[in-house]
PDB file of C-alpha atoms in Angstrom:
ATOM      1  CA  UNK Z   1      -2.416 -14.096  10.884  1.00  0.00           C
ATOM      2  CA  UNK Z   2      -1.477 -10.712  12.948  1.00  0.00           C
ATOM      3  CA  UNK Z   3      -3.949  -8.457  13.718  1.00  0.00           C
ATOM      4  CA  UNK Z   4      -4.215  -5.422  15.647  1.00  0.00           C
ATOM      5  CA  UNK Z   5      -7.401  -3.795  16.532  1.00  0.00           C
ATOM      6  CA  UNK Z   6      -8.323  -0.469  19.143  1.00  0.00           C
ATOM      7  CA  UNK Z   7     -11.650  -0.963  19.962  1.00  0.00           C
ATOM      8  CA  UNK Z   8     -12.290   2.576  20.048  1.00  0.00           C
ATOM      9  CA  UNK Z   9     -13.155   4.346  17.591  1.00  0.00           C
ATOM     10  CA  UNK Z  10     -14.022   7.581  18.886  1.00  0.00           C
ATOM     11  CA  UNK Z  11     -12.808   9.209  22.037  1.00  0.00           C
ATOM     12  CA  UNK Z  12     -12.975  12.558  23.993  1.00  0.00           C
ATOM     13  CA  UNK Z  13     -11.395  14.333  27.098  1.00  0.00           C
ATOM     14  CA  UNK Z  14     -11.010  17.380  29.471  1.00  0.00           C
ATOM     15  CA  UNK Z  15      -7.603  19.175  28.680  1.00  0.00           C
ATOM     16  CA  UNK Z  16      -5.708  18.562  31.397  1.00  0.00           C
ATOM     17  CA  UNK Z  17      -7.628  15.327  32.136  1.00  0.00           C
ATOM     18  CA  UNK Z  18      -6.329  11.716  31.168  1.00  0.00           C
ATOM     19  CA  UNK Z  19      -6.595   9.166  28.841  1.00  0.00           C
ATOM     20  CA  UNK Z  20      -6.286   5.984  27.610  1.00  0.00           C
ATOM     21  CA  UNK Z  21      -6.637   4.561  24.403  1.00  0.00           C
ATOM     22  CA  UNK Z  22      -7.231   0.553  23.832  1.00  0.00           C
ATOM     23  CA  UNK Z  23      -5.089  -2.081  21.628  1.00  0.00           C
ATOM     24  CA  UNK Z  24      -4.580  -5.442  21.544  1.00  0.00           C
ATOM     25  CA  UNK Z  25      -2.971  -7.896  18.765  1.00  0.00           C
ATOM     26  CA  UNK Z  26      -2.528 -11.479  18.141  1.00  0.00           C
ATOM     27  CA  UNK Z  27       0.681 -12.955  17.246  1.00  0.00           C
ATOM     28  CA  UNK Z  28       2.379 -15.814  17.706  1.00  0.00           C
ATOM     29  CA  UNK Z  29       5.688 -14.166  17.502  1.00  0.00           C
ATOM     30  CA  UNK Z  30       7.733 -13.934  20.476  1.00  0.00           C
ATOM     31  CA  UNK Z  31       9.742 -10.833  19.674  1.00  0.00           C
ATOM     32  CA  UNK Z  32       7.842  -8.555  18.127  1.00  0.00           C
ATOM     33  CA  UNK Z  33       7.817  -4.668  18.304  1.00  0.00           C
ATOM     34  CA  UNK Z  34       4.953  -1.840  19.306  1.00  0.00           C
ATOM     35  CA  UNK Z  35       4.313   1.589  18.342  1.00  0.00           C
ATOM     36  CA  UNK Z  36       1.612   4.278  18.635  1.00  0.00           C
ATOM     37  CA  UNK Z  37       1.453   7.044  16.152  1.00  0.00           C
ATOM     38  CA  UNK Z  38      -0.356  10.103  15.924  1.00  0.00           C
ATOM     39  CA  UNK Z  39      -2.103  11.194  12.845  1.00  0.00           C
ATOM     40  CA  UNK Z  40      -3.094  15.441  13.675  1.00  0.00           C
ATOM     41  CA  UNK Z  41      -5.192  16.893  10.995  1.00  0.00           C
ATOM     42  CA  UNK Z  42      -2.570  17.677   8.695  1.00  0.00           C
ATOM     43  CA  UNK Z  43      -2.231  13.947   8.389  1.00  0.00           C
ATOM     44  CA  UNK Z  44       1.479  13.593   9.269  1.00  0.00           C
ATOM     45  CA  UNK Z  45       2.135  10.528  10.794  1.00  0.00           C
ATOM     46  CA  UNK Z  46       4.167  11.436  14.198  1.00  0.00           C
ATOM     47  CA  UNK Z  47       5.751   8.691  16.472  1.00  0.00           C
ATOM     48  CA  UNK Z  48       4.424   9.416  19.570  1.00  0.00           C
ATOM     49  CA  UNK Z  49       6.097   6.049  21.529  1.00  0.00           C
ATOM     50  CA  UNK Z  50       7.713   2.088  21.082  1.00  0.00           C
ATOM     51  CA  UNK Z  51       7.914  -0.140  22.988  1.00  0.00           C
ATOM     52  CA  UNK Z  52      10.436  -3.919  22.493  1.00  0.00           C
ATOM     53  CA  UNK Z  53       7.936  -7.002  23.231  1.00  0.00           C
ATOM     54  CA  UNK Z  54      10.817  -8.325  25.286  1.00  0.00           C
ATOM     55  CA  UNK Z  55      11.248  -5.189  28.088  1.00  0.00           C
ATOM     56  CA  UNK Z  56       9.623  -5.709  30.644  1.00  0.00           C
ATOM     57  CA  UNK Z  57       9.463  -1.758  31.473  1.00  0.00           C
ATOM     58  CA  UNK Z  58       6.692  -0.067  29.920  1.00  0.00           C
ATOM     59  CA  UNK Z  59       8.046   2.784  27.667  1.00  0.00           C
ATOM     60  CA  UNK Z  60       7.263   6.243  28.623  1.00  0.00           C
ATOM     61  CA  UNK Z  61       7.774   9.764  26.733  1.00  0.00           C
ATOM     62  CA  UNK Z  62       7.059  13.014  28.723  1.00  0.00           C
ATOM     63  CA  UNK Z  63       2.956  12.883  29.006  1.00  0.00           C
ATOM     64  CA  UNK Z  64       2.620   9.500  27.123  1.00  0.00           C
ATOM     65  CA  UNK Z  65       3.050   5.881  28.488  1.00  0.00           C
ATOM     66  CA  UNK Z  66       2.027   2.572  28.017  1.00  0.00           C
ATOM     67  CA  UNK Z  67       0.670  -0.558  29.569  1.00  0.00           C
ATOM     68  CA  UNK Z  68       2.665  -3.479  28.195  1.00  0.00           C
ATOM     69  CA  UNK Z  69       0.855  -6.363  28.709  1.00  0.00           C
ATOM     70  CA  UNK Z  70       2.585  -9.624  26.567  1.00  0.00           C
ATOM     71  CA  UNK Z  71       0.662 -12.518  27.681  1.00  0.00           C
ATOM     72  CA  UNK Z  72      -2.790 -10.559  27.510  1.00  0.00           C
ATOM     73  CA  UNK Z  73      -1.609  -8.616  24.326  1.00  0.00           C
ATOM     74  CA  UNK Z  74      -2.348  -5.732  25.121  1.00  0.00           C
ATOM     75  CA  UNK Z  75      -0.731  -2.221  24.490  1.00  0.00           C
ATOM     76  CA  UNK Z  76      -3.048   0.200  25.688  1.00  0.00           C
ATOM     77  CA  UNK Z  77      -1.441   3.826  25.153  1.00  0.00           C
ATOM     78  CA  UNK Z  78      -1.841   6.844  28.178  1.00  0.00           C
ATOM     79  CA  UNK Z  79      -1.958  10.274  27.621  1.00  0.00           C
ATOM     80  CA  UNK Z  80      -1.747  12.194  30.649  1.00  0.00           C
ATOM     81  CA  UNK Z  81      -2.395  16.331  31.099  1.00  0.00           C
ATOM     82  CA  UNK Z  82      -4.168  16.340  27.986  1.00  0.00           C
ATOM     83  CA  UNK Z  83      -3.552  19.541  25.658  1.00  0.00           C
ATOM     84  CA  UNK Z  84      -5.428  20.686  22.623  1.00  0.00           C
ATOM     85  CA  UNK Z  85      -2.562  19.541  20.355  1.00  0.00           C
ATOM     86  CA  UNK Z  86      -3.550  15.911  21.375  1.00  0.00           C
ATOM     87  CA  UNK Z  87      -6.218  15.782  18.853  1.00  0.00           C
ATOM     88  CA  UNK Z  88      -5.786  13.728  16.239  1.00  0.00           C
ATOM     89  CA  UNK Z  89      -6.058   9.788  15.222  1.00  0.00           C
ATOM     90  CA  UNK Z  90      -3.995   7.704  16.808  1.00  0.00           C
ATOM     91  CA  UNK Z  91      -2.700   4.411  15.158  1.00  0.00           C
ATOM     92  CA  UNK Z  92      -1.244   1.187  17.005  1.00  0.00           C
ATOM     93  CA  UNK Z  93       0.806  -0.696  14.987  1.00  0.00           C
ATOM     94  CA  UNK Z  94       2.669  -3.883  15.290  1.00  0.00           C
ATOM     95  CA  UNK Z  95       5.742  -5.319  13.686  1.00  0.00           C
ATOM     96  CA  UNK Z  96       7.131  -8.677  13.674  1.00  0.00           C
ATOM     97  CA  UNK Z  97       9.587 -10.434  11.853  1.00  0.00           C
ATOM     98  CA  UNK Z  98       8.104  -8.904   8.468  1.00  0.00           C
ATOM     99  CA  UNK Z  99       5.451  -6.177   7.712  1.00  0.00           C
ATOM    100  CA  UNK Z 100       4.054  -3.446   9.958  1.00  0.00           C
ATOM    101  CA  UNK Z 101       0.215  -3.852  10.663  1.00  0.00           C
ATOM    102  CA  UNK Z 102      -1.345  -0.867  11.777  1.00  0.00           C
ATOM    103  CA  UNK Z 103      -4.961  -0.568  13.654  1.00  0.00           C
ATOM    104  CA  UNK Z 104      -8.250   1.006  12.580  1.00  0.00           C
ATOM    105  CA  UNK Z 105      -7.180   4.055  14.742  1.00  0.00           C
ATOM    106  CA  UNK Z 106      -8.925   5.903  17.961  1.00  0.00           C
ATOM    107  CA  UNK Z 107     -10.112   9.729  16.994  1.00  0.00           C
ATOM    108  CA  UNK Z 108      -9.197  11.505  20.044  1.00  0.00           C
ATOM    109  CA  UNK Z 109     -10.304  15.357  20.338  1.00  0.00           C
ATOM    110  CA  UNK Z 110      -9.333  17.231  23.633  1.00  0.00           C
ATOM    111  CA  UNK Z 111     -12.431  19.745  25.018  1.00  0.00           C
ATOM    112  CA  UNK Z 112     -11.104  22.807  26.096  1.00  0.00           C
TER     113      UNK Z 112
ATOM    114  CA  UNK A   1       9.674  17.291   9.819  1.00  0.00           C
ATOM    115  CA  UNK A   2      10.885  13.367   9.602  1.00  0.00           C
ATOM    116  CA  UNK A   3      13.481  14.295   6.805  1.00  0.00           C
ATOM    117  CA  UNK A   4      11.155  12.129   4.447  1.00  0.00           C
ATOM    118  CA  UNK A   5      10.288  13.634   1.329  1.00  0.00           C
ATOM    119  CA  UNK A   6       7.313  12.932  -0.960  1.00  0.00           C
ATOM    120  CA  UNK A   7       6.423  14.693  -4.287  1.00  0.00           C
ATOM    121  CA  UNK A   8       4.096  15.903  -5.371  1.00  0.00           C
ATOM    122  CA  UNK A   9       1.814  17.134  -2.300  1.00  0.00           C
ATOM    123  CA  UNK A  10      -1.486  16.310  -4.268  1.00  0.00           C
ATOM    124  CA  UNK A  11      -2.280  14.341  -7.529  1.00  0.00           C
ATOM    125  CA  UNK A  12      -5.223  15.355  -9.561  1.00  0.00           C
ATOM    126  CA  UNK A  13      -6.298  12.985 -12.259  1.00  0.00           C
ATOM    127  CA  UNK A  14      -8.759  10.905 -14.208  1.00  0.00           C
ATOM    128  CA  UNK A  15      -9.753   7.359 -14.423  1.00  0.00           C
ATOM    129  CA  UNK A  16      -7.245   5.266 -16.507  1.00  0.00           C
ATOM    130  CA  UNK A  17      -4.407   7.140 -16.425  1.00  0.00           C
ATOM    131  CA  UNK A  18      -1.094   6.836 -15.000  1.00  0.00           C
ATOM    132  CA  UNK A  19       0.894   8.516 -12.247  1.00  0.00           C
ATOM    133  CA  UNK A  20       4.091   8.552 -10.262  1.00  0.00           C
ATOM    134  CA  UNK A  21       4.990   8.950  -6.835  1.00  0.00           C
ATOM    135  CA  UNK A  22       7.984  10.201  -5.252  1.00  0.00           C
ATOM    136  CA  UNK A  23      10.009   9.631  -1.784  1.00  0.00           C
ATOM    137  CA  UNK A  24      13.473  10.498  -0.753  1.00  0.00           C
ATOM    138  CA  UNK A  25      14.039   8.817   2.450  1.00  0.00           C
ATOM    139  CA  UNK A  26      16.287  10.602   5.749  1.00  0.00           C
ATOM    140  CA  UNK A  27      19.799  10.520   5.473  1.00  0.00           C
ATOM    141  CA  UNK A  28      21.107   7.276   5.685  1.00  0.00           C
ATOM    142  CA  UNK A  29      18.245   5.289   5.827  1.00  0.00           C
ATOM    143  CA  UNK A  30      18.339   2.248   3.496  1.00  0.00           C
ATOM    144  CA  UNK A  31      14.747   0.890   3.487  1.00  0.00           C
ATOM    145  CA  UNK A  32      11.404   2.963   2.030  1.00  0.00           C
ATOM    146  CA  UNK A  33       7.903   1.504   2.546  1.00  0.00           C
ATOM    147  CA  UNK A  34       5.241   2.407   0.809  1.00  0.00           C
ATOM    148  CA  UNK A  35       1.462   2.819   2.695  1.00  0.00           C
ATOM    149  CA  UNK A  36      -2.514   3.368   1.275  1.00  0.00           C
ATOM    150  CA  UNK A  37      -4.538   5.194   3.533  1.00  0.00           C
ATOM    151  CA  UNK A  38      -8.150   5.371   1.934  1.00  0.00           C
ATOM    152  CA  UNK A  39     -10.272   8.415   3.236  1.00  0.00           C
ATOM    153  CA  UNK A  40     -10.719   7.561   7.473  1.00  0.00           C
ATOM    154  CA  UNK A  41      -9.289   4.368   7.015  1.00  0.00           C
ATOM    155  CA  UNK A  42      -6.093   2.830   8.678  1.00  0.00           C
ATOM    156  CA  UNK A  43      -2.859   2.740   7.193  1.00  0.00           C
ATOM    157  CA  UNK A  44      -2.363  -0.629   4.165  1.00  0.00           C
ATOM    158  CA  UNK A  45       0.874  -1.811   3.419  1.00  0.00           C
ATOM    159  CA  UNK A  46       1.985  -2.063   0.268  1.00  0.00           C
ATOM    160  CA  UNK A  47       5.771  -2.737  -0.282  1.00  0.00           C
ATOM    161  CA  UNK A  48       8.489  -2.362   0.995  1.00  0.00           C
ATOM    162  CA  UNK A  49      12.568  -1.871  -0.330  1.00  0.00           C
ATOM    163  CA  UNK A  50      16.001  -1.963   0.872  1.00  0.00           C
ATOM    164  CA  UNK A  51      18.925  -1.035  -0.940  1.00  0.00           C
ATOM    165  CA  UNK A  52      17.292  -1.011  -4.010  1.00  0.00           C
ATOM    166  CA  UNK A  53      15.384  -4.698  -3.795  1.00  0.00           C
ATOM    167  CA  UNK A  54      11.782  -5.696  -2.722  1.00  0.00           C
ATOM    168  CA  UNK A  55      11.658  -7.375   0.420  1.00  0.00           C
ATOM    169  CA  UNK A  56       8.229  -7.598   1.882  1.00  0.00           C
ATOM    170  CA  UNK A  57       4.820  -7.299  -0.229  1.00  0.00           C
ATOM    171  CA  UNK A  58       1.147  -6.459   1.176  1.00  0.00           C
ATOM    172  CA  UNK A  59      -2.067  -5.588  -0.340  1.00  0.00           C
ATOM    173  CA  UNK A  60      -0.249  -4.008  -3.788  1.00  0.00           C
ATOM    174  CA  UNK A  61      -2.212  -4.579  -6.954  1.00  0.00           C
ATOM    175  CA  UNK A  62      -0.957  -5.721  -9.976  1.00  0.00           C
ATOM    176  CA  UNK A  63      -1.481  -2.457 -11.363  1.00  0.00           C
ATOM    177  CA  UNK A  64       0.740  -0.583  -8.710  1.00  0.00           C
ATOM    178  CA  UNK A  65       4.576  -1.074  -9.047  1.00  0.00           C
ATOM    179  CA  UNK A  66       7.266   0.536  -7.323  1.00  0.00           C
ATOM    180  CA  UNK A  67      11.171   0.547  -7.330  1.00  0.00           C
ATOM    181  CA  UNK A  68      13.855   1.363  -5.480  1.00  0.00           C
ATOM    182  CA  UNK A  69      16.828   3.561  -7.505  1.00  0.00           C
ATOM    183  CA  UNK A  70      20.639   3.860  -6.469  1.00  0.00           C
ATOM    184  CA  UNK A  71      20.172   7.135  -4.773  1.00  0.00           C
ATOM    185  CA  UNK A  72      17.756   5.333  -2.395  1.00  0.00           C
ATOM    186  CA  UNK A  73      14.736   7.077  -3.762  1.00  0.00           C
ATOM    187  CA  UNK A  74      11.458   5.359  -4.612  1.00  0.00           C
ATOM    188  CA  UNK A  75       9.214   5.700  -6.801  1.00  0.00           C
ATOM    189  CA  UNK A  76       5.432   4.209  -6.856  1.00  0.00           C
ATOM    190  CA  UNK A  77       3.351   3.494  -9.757  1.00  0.00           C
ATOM    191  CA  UNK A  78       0.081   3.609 -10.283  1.00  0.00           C
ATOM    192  CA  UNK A  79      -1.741   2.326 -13.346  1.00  0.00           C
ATOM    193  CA  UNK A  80      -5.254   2.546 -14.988  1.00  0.00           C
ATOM    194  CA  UNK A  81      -6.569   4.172 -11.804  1.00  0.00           C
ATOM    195  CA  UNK A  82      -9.655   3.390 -10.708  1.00  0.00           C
ATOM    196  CA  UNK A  83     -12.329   5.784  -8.680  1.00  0.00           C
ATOM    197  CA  UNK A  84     -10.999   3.867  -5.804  1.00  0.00           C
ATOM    198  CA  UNK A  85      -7.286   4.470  -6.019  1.00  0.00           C
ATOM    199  CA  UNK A  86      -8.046   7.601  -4.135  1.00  0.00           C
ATOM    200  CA  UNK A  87      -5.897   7.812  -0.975  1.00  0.00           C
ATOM    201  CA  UNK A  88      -3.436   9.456   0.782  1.00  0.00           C
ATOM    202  CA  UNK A  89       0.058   7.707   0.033  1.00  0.00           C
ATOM    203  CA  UNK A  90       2.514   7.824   2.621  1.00  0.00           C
ATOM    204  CA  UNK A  91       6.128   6.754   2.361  1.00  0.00           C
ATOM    205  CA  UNK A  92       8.068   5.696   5.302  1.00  0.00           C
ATOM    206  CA  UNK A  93      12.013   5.200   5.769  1.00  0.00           C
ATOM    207  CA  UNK A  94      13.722   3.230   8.744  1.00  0.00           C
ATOM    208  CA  UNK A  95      17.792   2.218   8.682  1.00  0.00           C
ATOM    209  CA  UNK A  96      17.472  -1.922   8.251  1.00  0.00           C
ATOM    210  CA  UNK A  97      14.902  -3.915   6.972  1.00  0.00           C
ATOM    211  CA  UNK A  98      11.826  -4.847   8.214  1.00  0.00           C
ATOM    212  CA  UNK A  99      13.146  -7.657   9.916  1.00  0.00           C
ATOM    213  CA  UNK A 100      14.785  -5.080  12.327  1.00  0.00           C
ATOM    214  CA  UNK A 101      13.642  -2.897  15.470  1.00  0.00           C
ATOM    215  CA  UNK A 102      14.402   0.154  13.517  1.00  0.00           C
ATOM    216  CA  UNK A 103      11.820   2.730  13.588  1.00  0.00           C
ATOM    217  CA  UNK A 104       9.593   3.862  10.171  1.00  0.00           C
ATOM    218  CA  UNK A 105       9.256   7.811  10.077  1.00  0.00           C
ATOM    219  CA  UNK A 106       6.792   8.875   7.716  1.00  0.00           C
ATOM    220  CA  UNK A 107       6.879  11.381   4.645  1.00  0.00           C
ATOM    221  CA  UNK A 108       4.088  13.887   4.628  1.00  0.00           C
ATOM    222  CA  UNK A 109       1.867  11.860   2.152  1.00  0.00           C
ATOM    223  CA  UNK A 110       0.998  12.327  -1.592  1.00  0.00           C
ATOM    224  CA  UNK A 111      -2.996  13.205  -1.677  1.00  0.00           C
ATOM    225  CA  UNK A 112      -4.094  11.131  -5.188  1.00  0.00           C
ATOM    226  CA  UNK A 113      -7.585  12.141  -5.962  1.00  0.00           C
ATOM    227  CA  UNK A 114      -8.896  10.070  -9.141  1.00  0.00           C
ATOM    228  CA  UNK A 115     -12.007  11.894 -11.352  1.00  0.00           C
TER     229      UNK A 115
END
């Protein structure tokens, strides 16, 4: 069966500092599909970044990137020059050939 | 905003009764999925349509249903709710199926609180 799990439930950081928040999944899919979203209070579910299991280039958007790594499955997620609008959950999710599965979450709260 | 809709905002009701959720998915998108998220819990599939026919089920119970219409809009029933039917409901449209790369942007959520 997938899985995806972020070993972290709880994080904090410095604004302006980095971070980076854990995932890893098992599948035995070899094209598959990644994405972190971003839960803020209000709850909306925001697509922070994707990344295609078979790119080798680790996807980046302005202050977020990731760290692809397919044979250890991992898709850790950074957030660099953290601001307060960073907190919020954030979700990994995976999706292969069918459903999505998404991850526990990681609470992240930026300290001013 | 995702261009997903979801009506109402919050649900207020009591145990055994019967309610209806609402999505309108973006422009042009043919599939809607259909989420639980229990209070500080992760996000639970529960179905998922395109172009008006089920194709992929997750953790739905029997008494949860849900259809997709002409129009592309879906609707989500829930049935002799339970305490623990509680949750925030998302809906979430992509372009293709699930079998596809296309992303899922999410609705704002439908708050169901069960007395």
């Amino acid at each position: 069966a997938q899985t995806v799990t972020q070993s972290q439930p709880e994080m904090s950081v410095q604004e302006a500092e980095t971070v980076t928040l854990s995932c890893t999944y098992d599948t035995s899919e070899n094209n598959y599909y990644l994405f972190w979203y971003k839960q803020p209070p209000s709850r909306q579910m925001i697509l922070v970044i994707r990344q295609e299991a078979y790119k080798q280039q680790n996807a980046t958007e302005n202050r977020f990137s990731v760290n692809f790594q397919k044979a250890a499955k991992s898709f850790s997620l950074k957030i660099s020059d953290s601001q307060l609008g960073d907190t919020a959950m954030y979700f990994c999710a995976f999706k292969g050939t069918y459903k999505y599965i998404f991850g526990t979450g990681t609470r992240l709260k930026v300290l001013a | 905003d995702s261009g997903v809709t979801q009506t109402p905002k919050h649900l207020i009701t009591a145990t055994g009764q019967r309610v209806t959720l609402r999505c309108s998915p973006r422009s042009g998108d043919l599939s809607v999925y259909w989420y639980q998220q229990s209070l500080d819990q992760g996000l639970q599939f529960l179905i998922q349509y395109y172009n008006g026919e089920e194709r992929a089920k997750g953790n739905i119970l029997e008494r949860f249903s849900a259809q997709q219409f002409p129009d592309l809009h879906s609707e989500l029933n829930l049935s002799s709710l339970e305490l623990g039917d509680s949750a925030l409901y998302f809906c979430a449209s992509s372009y293709r199926t699930v079998s596809s790369a296309d992303t899922q942007y999410f609705g704002p959520g439908t708050r169901l609180t069960v007395l």
